[in-house]
Amino acid sequence: MGSIDRYIFRTTLASFALVLVSLTGVIWITQALRGIDLMTSQGQTILTFLGITSLVVPALVLIISPIALMIAISHTLNKLATDSEIIVMNAAGFSPFRLFYPFFYATCVVALLVAFIAAYLAPDGMRRIKQWDAEITADVLTNILQPGRFAQLDKNLTIRIRERQPGGILAGIFIDDRRDPNERVSIVAEHGEVVKNDNGSFLVLKDGNLQRFEAGKRDPALVAFGRYGFDMSKFSGQGHDVTLGIRERYLWELFSPSEDDPVYKQIPGQFRSALHDSLLAPIYPFAFAVLTFAFLGAPRTTRQSRNFSIGGSVIAVFGLRMAGFACSVMAVKSPGPVLFQYAMVLGAIGVGLWLIIGGIVVEPPPRLMEAINRSNARIARLFGRPAAA
């Protein structure tokens, strides 16, 4: 790789990283706002909130990476064209196909990243989200005990909390325990928190009092305490099973699902669609790179407008991706759209390479440009400004 190739390679990957981080961050924030319920209604800490919401980042990167690559290649080519570097390299003997080399190397790096995320990282993140969310949802201490409500955990056990405070602290706790027929226990505490260890789950109460009404006795026994542990192991959701969906399956699990898998028996078409989506994921960056370069990589003077080429590349890339999404949806019911999707992506790569190797400049038809110029002239006259020549 020569110095020019290294310069273009570094510029493209640096732009790709910047665009990828920016777009992923913006979309991640919108997704994370949906999980704010973890901190408000279920009393989870900010570390739990950030941990769960950050696991969706690989799935976002999987979708955003090809688009970020397209933007990075467009930016690099536009920068080279603005500085007249493409024309100079073409005059020095660089053909458009030779100029495509460093962009191809950058695309290989992005494709390897996408392949790893599609095969392992994204399913692993979604699997961890589902397991983590199941643990929180199944735990009665964080799901059923809602502020201001009397929760009947057992036939003769009622608990009420006044509010949840930051850090998982419970305030205003009342417990009425009548499970023992020989006595009734009523507990009132100012604060409490859930503690889990190897021995089970406990509701540790602080600053309260306990009243024990024993059968056959007239007066209750009253005990004030500073710290008291109430066993809740029976009601905590430990050892529950999690049923994995399609998005939580690794690539090798999609290749050969078990015949006894209840999810596979119910929706085998979605397994097929998800499998081919994972296989096509690293191919889309090559299609996006080839199409973008085909529109923008040809040498042009600084007086030639690149607006049409930029718009054409955007339409081609997004049209290809939207058609891919549509084929993925239709592939659930029939394998035919899968073949069409492969043909469409590989055909786009073939057409783009043909344009690059042939040095064909993609330009708008002259009649279209005349119509655009006439429209601009009318708009200029409408606002009372002289039209540009």
Short mmCIF file of C-alpha atoms in Angstrom, two decimals:
data_model
loop_
_atom_site.label_atom_id
_atom_site.label_comp_id
_atom_site.label_asym_id
_atom_site.label_seq_id
_atom_site.Cartn_x
_atom_site.Cartn_y
_atom_site.Cartn_z
CA MET A 1 0.00 0.00 0.00
CA GLY A 2 1.56 3.28 -1.17
CA SER A 3 1.52 6.63 0.61
CA ILE A 4 -1.52 7.81 -1.34
CA ASP A 5 -3.38 4.62 -0.50
CA ARG A 6 -2.50 4.94 3.19
CA TYR A 7 -3.65 8.57 3.21
CA ILE A 8 -7.02 7.71 1.66
CA PHE A 9 -7.36 4.59 3.84
CA ARG A 10 -6.73 6.55 7.07
CA THR A 11 -9.02 9.39 6.04
CA THR A 12 -11.86 7.03 5.18
CA LEU A 13 -11.62 5.00 8.38
CA ALA A 14 -11.30 8.13 10.54
CA SER A 15 -14.42 9.60 8.94
CA PHE A 16 -16.19 6.26 9.32
CA ALA A 17 -15.39 6.07 13.04
CA LEU A 18 -16.57 9.65 13.62
CA VAL A 19 -19.85 9.15 11.76
CA LEU A 20 -20.45 5.75 13.37
CA VAL A 21 -19.94 7.04 16.91
CA SER A 22 -22.11 10.12 16.27
CA LEU A 23 -25.05 8.29 14.72
CA THR A 24 -24.89 5.42 17.20
CA GLY A 25 -24.81 7.83 20.13
CA VAL A 26 -27.85 9.75 18.93
CA ILE A 27 -29.91 6.63 18.25
CA TRP A 28 -28.75 5.00 21.50
CA ILE A 29 -30.04 7.97 23.50
CA THR A 30 -33.50 7.62 21.93
CA GLN A 31 -33.49 3.89 22.73
CA ALA A 32 -32.19 4.42 26.26
CA LEU A 33 -35.03 6.80 27.11
CA ARG A 34 -37.43 3.86 26.75
CA GLY A 35 -35.68 2.07 29.60
CA ILE A 36 -35.90 4.95 32.06
CA ASP A 37 -38.69 2.95 33.74
CA LEU A 38 -35.96 0.78 35.27
CA MET A 39 -34.85 3.67 37.45
CA THR A 40 -38.24 5.16 38.26
CA SER A 41 -40.82 2.44 38.79
CA GLN A 42 -38.56 -0.53 39.52
CA GLY A 43 -35.96 1.20 41.65
CA GLN A 44 -32.88 0.07 39.73
CA THR A 45 -29.55 1.87 39.96
CA ILE A 46 -28.09 4.00 37.19
CA LEU A 47 -25.41 1.32 36.61
CA THR A 48 -28.12 -1.25 35.89
CA PHE A 49 -29.86 1.21 33.57
CA LEU A 50 -26.66 1.99 31.64
CA GLY A 51 -25.66 -1.67 31.55
CA ILE A 52 -28.91 -2.87 30.02
CA THR A 53 -29.30 -0.03 27.53
CA SER A 54 -25.66 -0.22 26.37
CA LEU A 55 -26.10 -3.87 25.34
CA VAL A 56 -28.23 -2.72 22.41
CA VAL A 57 -25.27 -0.78 20.91
CA PRO A 58 -23.90 -3.73 18.85
CA ALA A 59 -27.29 -4.18 17.17
CA LEU A 60 -27.31 -0.46 16.31
CA VAL A 61 -23.75 -0.59 14.98
CA LEU A 62 -24.72 -3.54 12.78
CA ILE A 63 -27.31 -1.42 10.95
CA ILE A 64 -25.47 1.92 11.02
CA SER A 65 -22.00 0.71 9.89
CA PRO A 66 -22.75 0.40 6.13
CA ILE A 67 -24.44 3.81 6.14
CA ALA A 68 -21.54 5.34 8.06
CA LEU A 69 -19.15 3.83 5.50
CA MET A 70 -21.13 5.38 2.64
CA ILE A 71 -20.98 8.81 4.31
CA ALA A 72 -17.25 8.41 5.00
CA ILE A 73 -16.47 7.47 1.37
CA SER A 74 -18.61 10.36 0.11
CA HIS A 75 -16.79 12.79 2.41
CA THR A 76 -13.34 11.52 1.36
CA LEU A 77 -14.13 11.64 -2.36
CA ASN A 78 -15.66 15.09 -2.04
CA LYS A 79 -12.57 16.28 -0.17
CA LEU A 80 -10.28 14.85 -2.87
CA ALA A 81 -12.39 16.40 -5.63
CA THR A 82 -12.54 19.82 -3.95
CA ASP A 83 -8.75 19.90 -3.70
CA SER A 84 -8.49 18.67 -7.34
CA GLU A 85 -6.55 15.63 -6.12
CA ILE A 86 -8.65 13.16 -8.11
CA ILE A 87 -7.87 14.99 -11.35
CA VAL A 88 -4.17 15.13 -10.50
CA MET A 89 -4.05 11.41 -9.70
CA ASN A 90 -5.94 10.63 -12.91
CA ALA A 91 -3.45 12.71 -14.90
CA ALA A 92 -0.61 10.83 -13.17
CA GLY A 93 -1.98 7.52 -14.42
CA PHE A 94 -4.34 6.49 -11.62
CA SER A 95 -7.39 4.88 -13.18
CA PRO A 96 -10.69 5.07 -11.26
CA PHE A 97 -10.39 1.36 -10.48
CA ARG A 98 -6.86 1.87 -9.10
CA LEU A 99 -8.14 4.74 -6.96
CA PHE A 100 -10.78 2.40 -5.56
CA TYR A 101 -8.11 0.18 -3.92
CA PRO A 102 -7.81 2.05 -0.58
CA PHE A 103 -11.58 2.33 -0.31
CA PHE A 104 -11.79 -1.43 -0.86
CA TYR A 105 -9.30 -2.02 1.96
CA ALA A 106 -11.34 0.19 4.28
CA THR A 107 -14.50 -1.65 3.27
CA CYS A 108 -12.85 -4.98 4.16
CA VAL A 109 -12.18 -3.68 7.68
CA VAL A 110 -15.80 -2.57 8.06
CA ALA A 111 -17.10 -5.87 6.62
CA LEU A 112 -15.06 -7.88 9.14
CA LEU A 113 -16.45 -5.74 11.95
CA VAL A 114 -20.01 -6.21 10.70
CA ALA A 115 -19.53 -9.97 10.27
CA PHE A 116 -18.33 -10.37 13.86
CA ILE A 117 -21.19 -8.29 15.22
CA ALA A 118 -23.82 -10.11 13.15
CA ALA A 119 -22.53 -13.58 14.02
CA TYR A 120 -21.82 -13.17 17.73
CA LEU A 121 -21.76 -9.73 19.37
CA ALA A 122 -25.26 -8.47 18.54
CA PRO A 123 -27.04 -11.75 19.45
CA ASP A 124 -24.97 -11.98 22.63
CA GLY A 125 -25.99 -8.45 23.63
CA MET A 126 -29.66 -9.11 22.96
CA ARG A 127 -29.42 -12.39 24.88
CA ARG A 128 -27.93 -10.62 27.90
CA ILE A 129 -30.64 -7.96 27.74
CA LYS A 130 -33.37 -10.60 27.79
CA GLN A 131 -31.80 -12.51 30.68
CA TRP A 132 -31.18 -9.33 32.66
CA ASP A 133 -34.67 -8.03 32.03
CA ALA A 134 -36.19 -11.40 32.99
CA GLU A 135 -34.34 -11.34 36.30
CA ILE A 136 -35.67 -7.87 37.07
CA THR A 137 -39.21 -8.61 35.92
CA ALA A 138 -39.46 -11.97 37.68
CA ASP A 139 -38.25 -10.60 41.00
CA VAL A 140 -41.32 -9.81 43.07
CA LEU A 141 -39.37 -7.39 45.24
CA THR A 142 -38.85 -5.01 42.31
CA ASN A 143 -41.88 -5.78 40.17
CA ILE A 144 -44.91 -6.41 42.41
CA LEU A 145 -44.05 -4.12 45.32
CA GLN A 146 -45.31 -0.85 43.87
CA PRO A 147 -45.42 2.34 45.97
CA GLY A 148 -48.79 3.03 47.59
CA ARG A 149 -50.26 -0.43 46.95
CA PHE A 150 -50.99 -3.37 49.23
CA ALA A 151 -49.34 -6.39 47.64
CA GLN A 152 -50.57 -9.80 48.77
CA LEU A 153 -47.57 -12.04 48.19
CA ASP A 154 -49.13 -15.06 49.86
CA LYS A 155 -52.54 -16.00 51.18
CA ASN A 156 -51.74 -14.49 54.59
CA LEU A 157 -48.88 -12.11 53.80
CA THR A 158 -49.42 -8.47 52.82
CA ILE A 159 -46.73 -5.84 52.23
CA ARG A 160 -47.00 -2.15 51.44
CA ILE A 161 -44.31 0.46 50.75
CA ARG A 162 -44.82 4.21 50.66
CA GLU A 163 -42.17 5.11 48.07
CA ARG A 164 -38.96 4.10 46.36
CA GLN A 165 -35.94 6.29 46.84
CA PRO A 166 -32.73 6.49 44.77
CA GLY A 167 -30.37 3.57 45.18
CA GLY A 168 -33.13 1.00 45.69
CA ILE A 169 -34.08 2.27 49.17
CA LEU A 170 -37.69 1.55 50.22
CA ALA A 171 -39.43 4.02 52.56
CA GLY A 172 -42.51 3.54 54.75
CA ILE A 173 -42.73 -0.27 54.91
CA PHE A 174 -45.65 -2.16 56.44
CA ILE A 175 -45.81 -5.97 56.70
CA ASP A 176 -48.74 -8.03 57.96
CA ASP A 177 -47.73 -11.71 58.35
CA ARG A 178 -50.42 -14.23 59.36
CA ARG A 179 -48.92 -17.38 57.87
CA ASP A 180 -48.37 -18.92 61.28
CA PRO A 181 -51.81 -19.85 62.77
CA ASN A 182 -50.43 -19.45 66.29
CA GLU A 183 -49.30 -15.86 65.93
CA ARG A 184 -49.71 -12.71 63.85
CA VAL A 185 -46.79 -10.38 63.19
CA SER A 186 -47.12 -6.73 62.13
CA ILE A 187 -43.98 -4.80 61.20
CA VAL A 188 -43.61 -1.09 60.53
CA ALA A 189 -40.23 0.31 59.41
CA GLU A 190 -38.98 3.67 58.22
CA HIS A 191 -36.60 2.31 55.59
CA GLY A 192 -35.51 -0.93 54.01
CA GLU A 193 -33.57 -2.42 51.15
CA VAL A 194 -33.32 -5.71 49.31
CA VAL A 195 -30.21 -7.79 50.03
CA LYS A 196 -29.36 -10.92 48.04
CA ASN A 197 -26.64 -13.40 48.96
CA ASP A 198 -25.96 -17.12 48.84
CA ASN A 199 -28.53 -17.75 51.57
CA GLY A 200 -31.40 -16.14 49.65
CA SER A 201 -33.18 -12.79 49.35
CA PHE A 202 -33.94 -10.66 52.39
CA LEU A 203 -35.81 -7.43 53.01
CA VAL A 204 -33.57 -5.67 55.52
CA LEU A 205 -35.72 -3.29 57.58
CA LYS A 206 -34.29 -0.34 59.50
CA ASP A 207 -35.66 1.85 62.33
CA GLY A 208 -39.02 0.23 63.07
CA ASN A 209 -41.04 -1.85 65.46
CA LEU A 210 -42.54 -5.34 65.48
CA GLN A 211 -45.82 -6.38 67.09
CA ARG A 212 -46.37 -10.10 67.76
CA PHE A 213 -49.90 -11.27 68.64
CA GLU A 214 -49.70 -14.77 70.07
CA ALA A 215 -52.74 -17.02 70.31
CA GLY A 216 -54.15 -17.20 73.86
CA LYS A 217 -52.48 -13.99 75.02
CA ARG A 218 -54.32 -10.73 75.55
CA ASP A 219 -51.54 -8.21 75.02
CA PRO A 220 -49.14 -8.16 72.06
CA ALA A 221 -45.37 -8.20 72.39
CA LEU A 222 -43.83 -4.97 71.06
CA VAL A 223 -40.20 -4.89 69.96
CA ALA A 224 -38.35 -1.86 68.60
CA PHE A 225 -35.42 -2.61 66.29
CA GLY A 226 -32.71 -0.79 64.43
CA ARG A 227 -32.18 -3.52 61.85
CA TYR A 228 -34.29 -6.57 61.07
CA GLY A 229 -34.08 -9.13 58.25
CA PHE A 230 -37.30 -10.45 56.72
CA ASP A 231 -36.80 -13.59 54.60
CA MET A 232 -38.16 -13.15 51.05
CA SER A 233 -36.36 -16.04 49.34
CA LYS A 234 -39.64 -17.79 48.59
CA PHE A 235 -40.85 -14.88 46.49
CA SER A 236 -37.67 -13.96 44.57
CA GLY A 237 -37.43 -15.07 40.95
CA GLN A 238 -34.37 -17.30 41.06
CA GLY A 239 -33.59 -20.09 38.63
CA HIS A 240 -36.19 -19.17 36.00
CA ASP A 241 -35.75 -20.18 32.37
CA VAL A 242 -35.52 -17.67 29.55
CA THR A 243 -36.86 -18.51 26.09
CA LEU A 244 -34.56 -17.07 23.45
CA GLY A 245 -36.10 -15.39 20.42
CA ILE A 246 -34.74 -15.05 16.92
CA ARG A 247 -32.53 -12.03 17.58
CA GLU A 248 -30.85 -13.78 20.52
CA ARG A 249 -29.54 -16.68 18.40
CA TYR A 250 -25.90 -16.89 17.29
CA LEU A 251 -25.15 -17.48 13.62
CA TRP A 252 -24.29 -21.18 14.14
CA GLU A 253 -27.58 -21.65 16.02
CA LEU A 254 -29.46 -20.23 13.03
CA PHE A 255 -27.57 -22.57 10.70
CA SER A 256 -28.64 -25.73 12.51
CA PRO A 257 -31.53 -25.15 14.93
CA SER A 258 -32.70 -28.07 16.99
CA GLU A 259 -35.72 -29.90 15.65
CA ASP A 260 -37.15 -29.90 19.19
CA ASP A 261 -36.80 -26.12 19.56
CA PRO A 262 -40.34 -24.82 20.25
CA VAL A 263 -39.55 -21.44 18.70
CA TYR A 264 -38.23 -23.09 15.52
CA LYS A 265 -41.34 -25.26 15.30
CA GLN A 266 -43.57 -22.23 15.58
CA ILE A 267 -41.79 -19.77 13.24
CA PRO A 268 -39.24 -21.57 11.01
CA GLY A 269 -39.51 -18.83 8.39
CA GLN A 270 -38.08 -16.23 10.75
CA PHE A 271 -35.04 -18.45 11.32
CA ARG A 272 -34.46 -18.48 7.56
CA SER A 273 -34.85 -14.71 7.31
CA ALA A 274 -32.52 -14.03 10.25
CA LEU A 275 -29.89 -16.44 8.92
CA HIS A 276 -29.65 -14.77 5.53
CA ASP A 277 -29.72 -11.31 7.10
CA SER A 278 -26.63 -12.28 9.09
CA LEU A 279 -24.93 -13.72 5.99
CA LEU A 280 -25.69 -10.63 3.89
CA ALA A 281 -24.70 -8.13 6.59
CA PRO A 282 -20.96 -8.08 5.66
CA ILE A 283 -21.79 -7.91 1.94
CA TYR A 284 -23.80 -4.69 2.18
CA PRO A 285 -20.72 -2.55 2.97
CA PHE A 286 -19.14 -3.67 -0.33
CA ALA A 287 -22.33 -2.82 -2.23
CA PHE A 288 -22.56 0.61 -0.57
CA ALA A 289 -18.87 1.35 -1.20
CA VAL A 290 -19.00 0.33 -4.87
CA LEU A 291 -22.17 2.32 -5.59
CA THR A 292 -20.91 5.41 -3.79
CA PHE A 293 -17.57 5.32 -5.63
CA ALA A 294 -19.30 4.69 -8.97
CA PHE A 295 -21.24 7.94 -8.57
CA LEU A 296 -18.51 10.10 -7.00
CA GLY A 297 -15.15 8.58 -7.92
CA ALA A 298 -14.87 9.71 -11.53
CA PRO A 299 -12.57 12.72 -12.16
CA ARG A 300 -14.40 16.01 -12.57
CA THR A 301 -13.33 19.63 -12.73
CA THR A 302 -14.24 21.97 -9.88
CA ARG A 303 -16.79 23.65 -12.15
CA GLN A 304 -18.76 20.46 -12.66
CA SER A 305 -21.54 20.06 -10.12
CA ARG A 306 -21.42 16.99 -7.88
CA ASN A 307 -24.88 17.50 -6.40
CA PHE A 308 -26.54 15.06 -8.77
CA SER A 309 -23.89 12.41 -8.09
CA ILE A 310 -24.25 12.80 -4.33
CA GLY A 311 -28.03 12.62 -4.56
CA GLY A 312 -27.87 9.66 -6.93
CA SER A 313 -25.56 7.70 -4.62
CA VAL A 314 -27.81 8.36 -1.63
CA ILE A 315 -30.91 7.23 -3.52
CA ALA A 316 -29.17 4.11 -4.85
CA VAL A 317 -27.79 3.06 -1.47
CA PHE A 318 -30.97 3.69 0.52
CA GLY A 319 -33.10 2.12 -2.20
CA LEU A 320 -30.97 -1.00 -2.09
CA ARG A 321 -31.18 -1.20 1.71
CA MET A 322 -34.93 -0.62 1.84
CA ALA A 323 -35.43 -3.31 -0.78
CA GLY A 324 -33.28 -5.59 1.38
CA PHE A 325 -35.47 -4.95 4.41
CA ALA A 326 -38.56 -5.71 2.33
CA CYS A 327 -37.04 -8.98 1.11
CA SER A 328 -36.20 -9.95 4.70
CA VAL A 329 -39.81 -9.48 5.70
CA MET A 330 -41.13 -11.46 2.74
CA ALA A 331 -38.54 -14.22 3.28
CA VAL A 332 -40.43 -15.27 6.41
CA LYS A 333 -43.15 -16.80 4.24
CA SER A 334 -41.18 -17.89 1.20
CA PRO A 335 -37.52 -18.59 0.27
CA GLY A 336 -37.92 -16.82 -3.07
CA PRO A 337 -37.21 -13.29 -1.76
CA VAL A 338 -33.93 -14.59 -0.29
CA LEU A 339 -32.62 -15.45 -3.75
CA PHE A 340 -33.82 -12.12 -5.08
CA GLN A 341 -32.02 -10.30 -2.25
CA TYR A 342 -28.73 -12.03 -3.03
CA ALA A 343 -29.16 -11.30 -6.74
CA MET A 344 -30.00 -7.67 -6.00
CA VAL A 345 -26.97 -7.05 -3.77
CA LEU A 346 -24.51 -8.90 -6.00
CA GLY A 347 -26.03 -7.23 -9.06
CA ALA A 348 -25.52 -3.79 -7.51
CA ILE A 349 -21.87 -4.66 -6.86
CA GLY A 350 -21.47 -5.89 -10.43
CA VAL A 351 -23.03 -2.78 -11.99
CA GLY A 352 -20.95 -0.52 -9.77
CA LEU A 353 -17.70 -2.31 -10.68
CA TRP A 354 -18.62 -2.10 -14.36
CA LEU A 355 -19.03 1.66 -14.06
CA ILE A 356 -15.75 2.00 -12.15
CA ILE A 357 -13.66 -0.20 -14.45
CA GLY A 358 -15.11 1.45 -17.54
CA GLY A 359 -14.46 4.94 -16.16
CA ILE A 360 -18.07 5.88 -16.87
CA VAL A 361 -19.12 9.22 -15.38
CA VAL A 362 -22.68 9.09 -14.06
CA GLU A 363 -24.27 12.40 -15.05
CA PRO A 364 -27.86 13.57 -15.40
CA PRO A 365 -29.44 13.64 -18.86
CA PRO A 366 -29.09 17.03 -20.64
CA ARG A 367 -32.87 17.47 -20.82
CA LEU A 368 -33.15 16.99 -17.08
CA MET A 369 -30.49 19.65 -16.49
CA GLU A 370 -32.27 22.02 -18.88
CA ALA A 371 -35.53 21.50 -16.99
CA ILE A 372 -33.78 22.16 -13.67
CA ASN A 373 -32.16 25.34 -15.03
CA ARG A 374 -35.51 26.60 -16.37
CA SER A 375 -37.10 25.90 -12.99
CA ASN A 376 -34.31 27.81 -11.23
CA ALA A 377 -34.77 30.71 -13.61
CA ARG A 378 -38.51 30.87 -12.88
CA ILE A 379 -37.88 30.81 -9.15
CA ALA A 380 -35.28 33.57 -9.49
CA ARG A 381 -37.73 35.75 -11.48
CA LEU A 382 -40.44 35.05 -8.92
CA PHE A 383 -38.29 36.54 -6.17
CA GLY A 384 -37.12 39.37 -8.37
CA ARG A 385 -33.52 38.25 -8.68
CA PRO A 386 -31.59 37.86 -11.91
CA ALA A 387 -31.04 34.23 -12.85
CA ALA A 388 -27.47 32.96 -12.84
CA ALA A 389 -25.99 32.30 -16.23
#
